[in-house]
Amino acid sequence: MLNQEKCNAHERKAYFIGGGIASLAGAAFLIRDGGMEGRNIHILEDLGINGGALDGIGSGNQDYVIRGGRMLNEPTYECTWNLLADIPSIDRPGKSVKDEIHDFTAQYPTHAKARLIDRTRQVVDVKHMGFSYEDRMDMSRLLIKSEEDLGAKRINEWFSEHFFSTNFWYMWATMFAFQPWHSAVEFRRYMIRFMHEFHRIDTLAGVARTPYNQYDSIVLPIQKWLEKQGVQYSLNTTVTDIDFAGEGSKRTAERIHLRQANHTGEILVSPEDLVFFTNGSMTENSDLGGMDRAPVLKDKGPSFGLWDKLSAKQPGFGNPAAFSNNITQSKWESFTVTCRNPLFFRRMEEFTGNKTGTGALVTFKDSNWLMSVVLAHQPHFRNQPDDIQVFWGYSLAGDQKGNYVDKTMAECTGAEIPTELCGHFRFTDDLPLLLETSDVIPCMMPFITSQFMPRVKGDRPDVVPEGSTNFALLGQYTEIPEDVVFTVEYSVRSAMTAVYKLLNIEKDIPQPYKGQHSPKVLFESLVTALR
């Protein structure tokens, strides 16, 4: 069990429940800005590895897996850059992780030449958004509408059916994983937060990328830095409950209940200690399939389970059911392909006109699965051999039968997915070699877009709930005005907010970039909307 004797009794301790980027960032802020000793900080993670949704596993000649990829953005990731500026690069002495990412992005800029492909295998002219007059009016009205007025309205309750056939929707939806039934409030926030990217949505030229997958490029450097500071990790540790004591309007976390293997235990939390909980997880209970098996769709796991328990007994802790009780509308499936022959990458470069690592998502807009793939710069893993290449894809409509496979994607094994992919590309002659020299690992994620589900005020709790003296919530299911979920930035901002508020740190948290106040951004957006 977790050894509390490692810390002196009089020293403040901090406990992070969940080992994702929010907790790692929070631990770093406690040390950097709060002056805490790293040895007094404990991260309790249910899985056998930290990183949460920022993952990447595999080694040598084994199969590689990334459940998803995170795009970064220079002006809008204010808190993330603030953090990474002080995390040393693993590979480049004297450079920070922030420097490393910016240098890499400058060296390999993104400029997609084949963002959308139609049913005839033609590259769509996506300089034209395809808006009707009604679409433009609906968009304008949405931007000036208040979140209170929108409430739990869905995107498809605001826009007409035509909107969902525009080039804009296919690009925006697949870039951010929006579905028509998702929250109109969140869609509005995205339109405002990334308005400066609207004029180059066709090329994604504003995207910043990490040299490797986000685990190798972001999580690993932070984790190594935290380890040097003495931060302690307890992996394969499930927190099952938290007890609170309260007098009047105050409430204080006083005990953490946990399970490790077949043993149960508890951590006594003193009033001056701090407890941070990442409530909910968009990658919770993900399941990996294989070449000969489809992944399994699972239900809630420990993070949503604990949030359910706490919200039932503590006012102001949000409404997890709004996000976790409709898996059919929050799930989708991704797949990772490990190639031991360069043929597919050569074919993709020839077809798209993009060298590997310079393009973006290639989306088959008429695909029954609404399938997209992307070739990241190689190697995409720190330990990836020179003769292996790895690419990733996903589908937003995996419950439909394929165009070339008479199954839903959810029913397909890894070996069946390339048939659909090569069918859309017309690479069917290459399919036997691709199957012979590649491994495909599908991944079902039941809650991957649950944070986008329609919500009302109070469904997402404040980072520090009212009356809390030593407890905070972190991550994608907290309420942070003006910022957008499904981003690394949201998790890091929640961590900075929690640490600064609980410790009364008198430093300014970087404000969200407000491109909508820039005449240049407004003009470029108007011109794009009229194309």
mmCIF file of N, CA, C and O in Angstrom, residues 145-195:
data_model
loop_
_atom_site.group_PDB
_atom_site.id
_atom_site.type_symbol
_atom_site.label_atom_id
_atom_site.label_comp_id
_atom_site.label_asym_id
_atom_site.label_seq_id
_atom_site.Cartn_x
_atom_site.Cartn_y
_atom_site.Cartn_z
ATOM 1 N N LYS A 145 -25.352 34.397 -29.393
ATOM 2 C CA LYS A 145 -26.289 33.828 -28.432
ATOM 3 C C LYS A 145 -25.563 33.531 -27.122
ATOM 4 O O LYS A 145 -24.389 33.164 -27.112
ATOM 5 N N SER A 146 -26.234 33.674 -25.983
ATOM 6 C CA SER A 146 -25.611 33.357 -24.698
ATOM 7 C C SER A 146 -25.704 31.861 -24.410
ATOM 8 O O SER A 146 -26.600 31.168 -24.910
ATOM 9 N N GLU A 147 -24.780 31.373 -23.597
ATOM 10 C CA GLU A 147 -24.805 29.960 -23.223
ATOM 11 C C GLU A 147 -26.055 29.635 -22.411
ATOM 12 O O GLU A 147 -26.607 28.533 -22.534
ATOM 13 N N GLU A 148 -26.501 30.571 -21.620
ATOM 14 C CA GLU A 148 -27.712 30.351 -20.826
ATOM 15 C C GLU A 148 -28.920 30.136 -21.738
ATOM 16 O O GLU A 148 -29.778 29.275 -21.478
ATOM 17 N N ASP A 149 -28.999 30.927 -22.808
ATOM 18 C CA ASP A 149 -30.114 30.789 -23.740
ATOM 19 C C ASP A 149 -30.047 29.469 -24.519
ATOM 20 O O ASP A 149 -31.084 28.860 -24.814
ATOM 21 N N LEU A 150 -28.837 29.054 -24.856
ATOM 22 C CA LEU A 150 -28.683 27.806 -25.615
ATOM 23 C C LEU A 150 -28.982 26.582 -24.753
ATOM 24 O O LEU A 150 -29.544 25.594 -25.237
ATOM 25 N N GLY A 151 -28.586 26.622 -23.486
ATOM 26 C CA GLY A 151 -28.849 25.512 -22.577
ATOM 27 C C GLY A 151 -28.333 24.194 -23.105
ATOM 28 O O GLY A 151 -27.178 24.083 -23.520
ATOM 29 N N ALA A 152 -29.188 23.178 -23.123
ATOM 30 C CA ALA A 152 -28.798 21.830 -23.551
ATOM 31 C C ALA A 152 -29.086 21.591 -25.028
ATOM 32 O O ALA A 152 -29.131 20.438 -25.475
ATOM 33 N N LYS A 153 -29.260 22.643 -25.793
ATOM 34 C CA LYS A 153 -29.580 22.502 -27.211
ATOM 35 C C LYS A 153 -28.445 21.781 -27.932
ATOM 36 O O LYS A 153 -27.257 21.991 -27.657
ATOM 37 N N ARG A 154 -28.818 20.931 -28.886
ATOM 38 C CA ARG A 154 -27.852 20.197 -29.694
ATOM 39 C C ARG A 154 -27.518 20.995 -30.960
ATOM 40 O O ARG A 154 -28.281 21.865 -31.382
ATOM 41 N N ILE A 155 -26.391 20.670 -31.580
ATOM 42 C CA ILE A 155 -25.992 21.378 -32.793
ATOM 43 C C ILE A 155 -27.060 21.233 -33.866
ATOM 44 O O ILE A 155 -27.405 22.194 -34.563
ATOM 45 N N ASN A 156 -27.625 20.016 -34.017
ATOM 46 C CA ASN A 156 -28.614 19.804 -35.075
ATOM 47 C C ASN A 156 -29.980 20.382 -34.739
ATOM 48 O O ASN A 156 -30.899 20.315 -35.555
ATOM 49 N N GLU A 157 -30.110 20.942 -33.549
ATOM 50 C CA GLU A 157 -31.320 21.690 -33.221
ATOM 51 C C GLU A 157 -31.164 23.177 -33.553
ATOM 52 O O GLU A 157 -32.126 23.938 -33.434
ATOM 53 N N TRP A 158 -29.965 23.557 -33.949
ATOM 54 C CA TRP A 158 -29.703 24.955 -34.286
ATOM 55 C C TRP A 158 -29.553 25.144 -35.792
ATOM 56 O O TRP A 158 -30.035 26.123 -36.362
ATOM 57 N N PHE A 159 -28.883 24.199 -36.444
ATOM 58 C CA PHE A 159 -28.619 24.326 -37.871
ATOM 59 C C PHE A 159 -29.565 23.441 -38.683
ATOM 60 O O PHE A 159 -30.046 22.409 -38.207
ATOM 61 N N SER A 160 -29.770 23.842 -39.932
ATOM 62 C CA SER A 160 -30.596 23.044 -40.834
ATOM 63 C C SER A 160 -29.807 21.831 -41.328
ATOM 64 O O SER A 160 -28.589 21.738 -41.165
ATOM 65 N N GLU A 161 -30.515 20.922 -41.986
ATOM 66 C CA GLU A 161 -29.875 19.696 -42.480
ATOM 67 C C GLU A 161 -28.765 20.014 -43.475
ATOM 68 O O GLU A 161 -27.750 19.306 -43.541
ATOM 69 N N HIS A 162 -28.923 21.070 -44.257
ATOM 70 C CA HIS A 162 -27.916 21.414 -45.267
ATOM 71 C C HIS A 162 -26.549 21.667 -44.646
ATOM 72 O O HIS A 162 -25.515 21.320 -45.236
ATOM 73 N N PHE A 163 -26.521 22.270 -43.471
ATOM 74 C CA PHE A 163 -25.260 22.612 -42.812
ATOM 75 C C PHE A 163 -24.361 21.384 -42.663
ATOM 76 O O PHE A 163 -23.131 21.486 -42.782
ATOM 77 N N PHE A 164 -24.960 20.219 -42.424
ATOM 78 C CA PHE A 164 -24.190 19.007 -42.150
ATOM 79 C C PHE A 164 -23.709 18.307 -43.418
ATOM 80 O O PHE A 164 -23.112 17.237 -43.349
ATOM 81 N N SER A 165 -23.948 18.953 -44.573
ATOM 82 C CA SER A 165 -23.407 18.445 -45.833
ATOM 83 C C SER A 165 -22.351 19.386 -46.405
ATOM 84 O O SER A 165 -21.848 19.155 -47.510
ATOM 85 N N THR A 166 -21.999 20.435 -45.677
ATOM 86 C CA THR A 166 -21.022 21.411 -46.168
ATOM 87 C C THR A 166 -19.598 20.906 -45.982
ATOM 88 O O THR A 166 -19.308 20.071 -45.114
ATOM 89 N N ASN A 167 -18.699 21.432 -46.796
ATOM 90 C CA ASN A 167 -17.277 21.124 -46.618
ATOM 91 C C ASN A 167 -16.817 21.532 -45.225
ATOM 92 O O ASN A 167 -16.003 20.836 -44.601
ATOM 93 N N PHE A 168 -17.326 22.667 -44.760
ATOM 94 C CA PHE A 168 -16.948 23.128 -43.432
ATOM 95 C C PHE A 168 -17.254 22.070 -42.376
ATOM 96 O O PHE A 168 -16.410 21.743 -41.541
ATOM 97 N N TRP A 169 -18.468 21.540 -42.395
ATOM 98 C CA TRP A 169 -18.850 20.585 -41.356
ATOM 99 C C TRP A 169 -17.975 19.334 -41.419
ATOM 100 O O TRP A 169 -17.511 18.848 -40.385
ATOM 101 N N TYR A 170 -17.735 18.800 -42.610
ATOM 102 C CA TYR A 170 -16.902 17.606 -42.711
ATOM 103 C C TYR A 170 -15.501 17.859 -42.170
ATOM 104 O O TYR A 170 -14.911 17.004 -41.492
ATOM 105 N N MET A 171 -14.942 19.038 -42.436
ATOM 106 C CA MET A 171 -13.594 19.343 -41.941
ATOM 107 C C MET A 171 -13.603 19.605 -40.443
ATOM 108 O O MET A 171 -12.773 19.072 -39.692
ATOM 109 N N TRP A 172 -14.541 20.439 -39.997
ATOM 110 C CA TRP A 172 -14.591 20.819 -38.578
ATOM 111 C C TRP A 172 -14.939 19.621 -37.700
ATOM 112 O O TRP A 172 -14.327 19.394 -36.665
ATOM 113 N N ALA A 173 -15.931 18.842 -38.146
ATOM 114 C CA ALA A 173 -16.396 17.702 -37.343
ATOM 115 C C ALA A 173 -15.310 16.654 -37.186
ATOM 116 O O ALA A 173 -15.104 16.108 -36.091
ATOM 117 N N THR A 174 -14.597 16.342 -38.269
ATOM 118 C CA THR A 174 -13.581 15.297 -38.173
ATOM 119 C C THR A 174 -12.298 15.792 -37.520
ATOM 120 O O THR A 174 -11.570 15.000 -36.920
ATOM 121 N N MET A 175 -12.025 17.087 -37.616
ATOM 122 C CA MET A 175 -10.845 17.627 -36.935
ATOM 123 C C MET A 175 -11.027 17.599 -35.429
ATOM 124 O O MET A 175 -10.097 17.280 -34.684
ATOM 125 N N PHE A 176 -12.233 17.908 -34.944
ATOM 126 C CA PHE A 176 -12.479 17.984 -33.505
ATOM 127 C C PHE A 176 -13.370 16.864 -32.969
ATOM 128 O O PHE A 176 -13.584 16.769 -31.761
ATOM 129 N N ALA A 177 -13.914 16.017 -33.855
ATOM 130 C CA ALA A 177 -14.760 14.871 -33.483
ATOM 131 C C ALA A 177 -16.143 15.281 -32.995
ATOM 132 O O ALA A 177 -16.709 14.642 -32.110
ATOM 133 N N PHE A 178 -16.699 16.335 -33.585
ATOM 134 C CA PHE A 178 -18.068 16.732 -33.259
ATOM 135 C C PHE A 178 -19.071 15.858 -33.994
ATOM 136 O O PHE A 178 -18.868 15.480 -35.147
ATOM 137 N N GLN A 179 -20.190 15.561 -33.317
ATOM 138 C CA GLN A 179 -21.336 14.907 -33.919
ATOM 139 C C GLN A 179 -22.504 15.887 -33.920
ATOM 140 O O GLN A 179 -22.557 16.801 -33.088
ATOM 141 N N PRO A 180 -23.466 15.732 -34.833
ATOM 142 C CA PRO A 180 -24.601 16.663 -34.885
ATOM 143 C C PRO A 180 -25.386 16.748 -33.578
ATOM 144 O O PRO A 180 -26.000 17.788 -33.300
ATOM 145 N N TRP A 181 -25.374 15.685 -32.785
ATOM 146 C CA TRP A 181 -26.150 15.683 -31.538
ATOM 147 C C TRP A 181 -25.359 16.222 -30.346
ATOM 148 O O TRP A 181 -25.846 16.195 -29.218
ATOM 149 N N HIS A 182 -24.169 16.705 -30.573
ATOM 150 C CA HIS A 182 -23.370 17.258 -29.478
ATOM 151 C C HIS A 182 -23.837 18.663 -29.095
ATOM 152 O O HIS A 182 -24.662 19.273 -29.773
ATOM 153 N N SER A 183 -23.248 19.164 -28.022
ATOM 154 C CA SER A 183 -23.671 20.429 -27.409
ATOM 155 C C SER A 183 -23.455 21.626 -28.335
ATOM 156 O O SER A 183 -22.341 21.873 -28.809
ATOM 157 N N ALA A 184 -24.513 22.397 -28.551
ATOM 158 C CA ALA A 184 -24.384 23.639 -29.311
ATOM 159 C C ALA A 184 -23.538 24.654 -28.558
ATOM 160 O O ALA A 184 -22.831 25.467 -29.169
ATOM 161 N N VAL A 185 -23.569 24.608 -27.233
ATOM 162 C CA VAL A 185 -22.741 25.509 -26.424
ATOM 163 C C VAL A 185 -21.261 25.228 -26.680
ATOM 164 O O VAL A 185 -20.465 26.152 -26.873
ATOM 165 N N GLU A 186 -20.890 23.956 -26.680
ATOM 166 C CA GLU A 186 -19.475 23.617 -26.891
ATOM 167 C C GLU A 186 -19.047 23.943 -28.315
ATOM 168 O O GLU A 186 -17.926 24.410 -28.543
ATOM 169 N N PHE A 187 -19.934 23.714 -29.270
ATOM 170 C CA PHE A 187 -19.638 24.063 -30.658
ATOM 171 C C PHE A 187 -19.399 25.566 -30.776
ATOM 172 O O PHE A 187 -18.462 26.010 -31.451
ATOM 173 N N ARG A 188 -20.233 26.349 -30.116
ATOM 174 C CA ARG A 188 -20.073 27.804 -30.128
ATOM 175 C C ARG A 188 -18.736 28.206 -29.518
ATOM 176 O O ARG A 188 -18.035 29.071 -30.044
ATOM 177 N N ARG A 189 -18.381 27.580 -28.392
ATOM 178 C CA ARG A 189 -17.092 27.899 -27.764
ATOM 179 C C ARG A 189 -15.933 27.598 -28.720
ATOM 180 O O ARG A 189 -14.970 28.375 -28.798
ATOM 181 N N TYR A 190 -16.021 26.490 -29.420
ATOM 182 C CA TYR A 190 -14.965 26.145 -30.374
ATOM 183 C C TYR A 190 -14.867 27.177 -31.490
ATOM 184 O O TYR A 190 -13.764 27.558 -31.911
ATOM 185 N N MET A 191 -16.012 27.622 -31.995
ATOM 186 C CA MET A 191 -15.997 28.596 -33.076
ATOM 187 C C MET A 191 -15.327 29.894 -32.642
ATOM 188 O O MET A 191 -14.636 30.543 -33.430
ATOM 189 N N ILE A 192 -15.520 30.259 -31.384
ATOM 190 C CA ILE A 192 -14.900 31.479 -30.859
ATOM 191 C C ILE A 192 -13.431 31.246 -30.535
ATOM 192 O O ILE A 192 -12.555 32.038 -30.909
ATOM 193 N N ARG A 193 -13.142 30.147 -29.856
ATOM 194 C CA ARG A 193 -11.764 29.870 -29.395
ATOM 195 C C ARG A 193 -10.802 29.699 -30.565
ATOM 196 O O ARG A 193 -9.632 30.086 -30.481
ATOM 197 N N PHE A 194 -11.283 29.090 -31.665
ATOM 198 C CA PHE A 194 -10.411 28.828 -32.805
ATOM 199 C C PHE A 194 -10.816 29.643 -34.033
ATOM 200 O O PHE A 194 -10.532 29.248 -35.165
ATOM 201 N N MET A 195 -11.426 30.785 -33.824
ATOM 202 C CA MET A 195 -11.834 31.625 -34.939
ATOM 203 C C MET A 195 -10.645 32.033 -35.801
ATOM 204 O O MET A 195 -10.758 32.150 -37.034
#
